[in-house]
Amino acid sequence: MANSNIKKIKRVRRHVAIRTRISGTAEKPRLAVFRSNKFMYAQLIDDSKAVTLASASSLDMKGKKSEVASKVGKAIAEKAHALKITTVVFDRGGFGYRGRVKALAESAREGGLKF
């Protein structure tokens, strides 16, 4: 129990450090990723207005976790394309850039997002 609490505290600390360096605008929103044990979430956020422009999640998707993360990346890329957004700032949320986070990022790039 205590070990998982320490892991969460460290992740939040990394995320705060990342957030001091990056922010999103309407032209170049922040692609924020959250990874839970079961699901993946991605949001396009305009930090200047504190508004979520688009979001995608794996709540209704089935399959292996990394495959589902790729589907979420493609879904967020399609929603960004509908909003005429081509470039984003990637916010990995304090998670390591590997596994599901990497799969989501690569599929978003394949979907046409640049970051």
Short mmCIF file of C-alpha atoms in Angstrom, two decimals:
data_model
loop_
_atom_site.label_atom_id
_atom_site.label_comp_id
_atom_site.label_asym_id
_atom_site.label_seq_id
_atom_site.Cartn_x
_atom_site.Cartn_y
_atom_site.Cartn_z
CA MET A 1 0.00 0.00 0.00
CA ALA A 2 2.68 2.48 0.96
CA ASN A 3 4.80 1.66 -2.10
CA SER A 4 1.99 2.50 -4.53
CA ASN A 5 1.42 5.77 -2.67
CA ILE A 6 5.08 6.69 -3.11
CA LYS A 7 4.89 5.85 -6.84
CA LYS A 8 1.89 8.14 -7.26
CA ILE A 9 3.57 10.98 -5.37
CA LYS A 10 6.66 10.66 -7.58
CA ARG A 11 4.54 10.63 -10.75
CA VAL A 12 2.62 13.74 -9.66
CA ARG A 13 5.89 15.48 -8.82
CA ARG A 14 7.23 14.68 -12.32
CA HIS A 15 3.98 15.91 -13.86
CA VAL A 16 4.17 19.22 -11.99
CA ALA A 17 7.74 19.69 -13.19
CA ILE A 18 6.67 19.01 -16.78
CA ARG A 19 3.71 21.38 -16.51
CA THR A 20 5.97 24.27 -15.49
CA ARG A 21 7.66 23.98 -18.89
CA ILE A 22 4.73 23.28 -21.24
CA SER A 23 1.30 24.75 -21.88
CA GLY A 24 -1.20 24.61 -24.70
CA THR A 25 -2.88 27.31 -26.75
CA ALA A 26 -5.85 27.27 -29.12
CA GLU A 27 -3.52 26.89 -32.12
CA LYS A 28 -1.22 24.37 -30.44
CA PRO A 29 -3.11 22.61 -27.62
CA ARG A 30 -1.63 20.29 -25.01
CA LEU A 31 -2.22 16.57 -25.60
CA ALA A 32 -2.54 15.34 -22.02
CA VAL A 33 -2.37 11.58 -21.40
CA PHE A 34 -3.56 9.73 -18.32
CA ARG A 35 -3.00 6.02 -17.80
CA SER A 36 -4.83 4.01 -15.16
CA ASN A 37 -4.47 0.30 -14.58
CA LYS A 38 -7.41 -0.45 -16.88
CA PHE A 39 -7.99 2.54 -19.14
CA MET A 40 -6.27 5.30 -21.14
CA TYR A 41 -7.46 8.88 -21.50
CA ALA A 42 -6.28 11.63 -23.84
CA GLN A 43 -7.37 15.28 -23.95
CA LEU A 44 -6.58 18.27 -26.12
CA ILE A 45 -6.43 21.22 -23.74
CA ASP A 46 -6.23 24.96 -24.38
CA ASP A 47 -4.48 26.16 -21.21
CA SER A 48 -4.90 29.85 -22.00
CA LYS A 49 -8.69 29.47 -21.63
CA ALA A 50 -8.61 26.36 -19.41
CA VAL A 51 -10.85 24.49 -21.85
CA THR A 52 -10.80 20.90 -23.09
CA LEU A 53 -11.15 20.99 -26.88
CA ALA A 54 -11.47 17.23 -27.46
CA SER A 55 -11.07 14.00 -25.55
CA ALA A 56 -10.86 10.26 -26.14
CA SER A 57 -10.78 7.31 -23.78
CA SER A 58 -10.66 3.54 -23.80
CA LEU A 59 -13.74 3.09 -21.61
CA ASP A 60 -15.73 1.40 -24.38
CA MET A 61 -12.85 -0.29 -26.25
CA LYS A 62 -11.82 -3.93 -26.00
CA GLY A 63 -8.51 -5.63 -26.65
CA LYS A 64 -4.98 -5.70 -25.30
CA LYS A 65 -3.91 -2.62 -23.39
CA SER A 66 -1.31 -1.46 -25.92
CA GLU A 67 -3.69 -2.03 -28.85
CA VAL A 68 -6.41 -0.06 -27.06
CA ALA A 69 -3.92 2.76 -26.39
CA SER A 70 -3.23 2.89 -30.14
CA LYS A 71 -6.96 3.16 -30.82
CA VAL A 72 -7.21 6.05 -28.36
CA GLY A 73 -4.33 7.80 -30.14
CA LYS A 74 -6.04 7.41 -33.50
CA ALA A 75 -9.35 8.63 -32.05
CA ILE A 76 -7.81 11.79 -30.59
CA ALA A 77 -5.98 12.44 -33.88
CA GLU A 78 -9.27 12.19 -35.79
CA LYS A 79 -10.97 14.59 -33.38
CA ALA A 80 -8.05 17.01 -33.69
CA HIS A 81 -8.25 16.80 -37.48
CA ALA A 82 -11.97 17.64 -37.30
CA LEU A 83 -11.03 20.76 -35.29
CA LYS A 84 -8.31 21.60 -37.87
CA ILE A 85 -5.52 21.08 -35.33
CA THR A 86 -2.26 19.70 -36.72
CA THR A 87 0.36 20.42 -34.05
CA VAL A 88 0.16 19.74 -30.33
CA VAL A 89 2.37 19.79 -27.25
CA PHE A 90 2.67 16.28 -25.80
CA ASP A 91 2.14 15.96 -22.04
CA ARG A 92 2.89 12.43 -20.86
CA GLY A 93 1.51 13.23 -17.41
CA GLY A 94 4.57 12.09 -15.48
CA PHE A 95 4.36 8.58 -16.96
CA GLY A 96 7.37 7.05 -18.67
CA TYR A 97 7.48 7.29 -22.46
CA ARG A 98 7.16 3.57 -23.04
CA GLY A 99 4.48 0.94 -23.38
CA ARG A 100 0.94 2.31 -23.61
CA VAL A 101 1.97 5.98 -23.53
CA LYS A 102 4.37 5.42 -26.42
CA ALA A 103 1.75 3.44 -28.37
CA LEU A 104 -0.77 6.28 -27.96
CA ALA A 105 1.79 8.90 -29.06
CA GLU A 106 2.91 6.94 -32.11
CA SER A 107 -0.63 6.28 -33.30
CA ALA A 108 -1.51 9.96 -32.82
CA ARG A 109 1.50 10.82 -35.01
CA GLU A 110 0.33 8.31 -37.61
CA GLY A 111 -3.08 9.98 -37.46
CA GLY A 112 -1.53 13.29 -38.53
CA LEU A 113 -0.63 15.09 -35.31
CA LYS A 114 2.82 16.67 -35.10
CA PHE A 115 4.73 16.94 -31.82
#
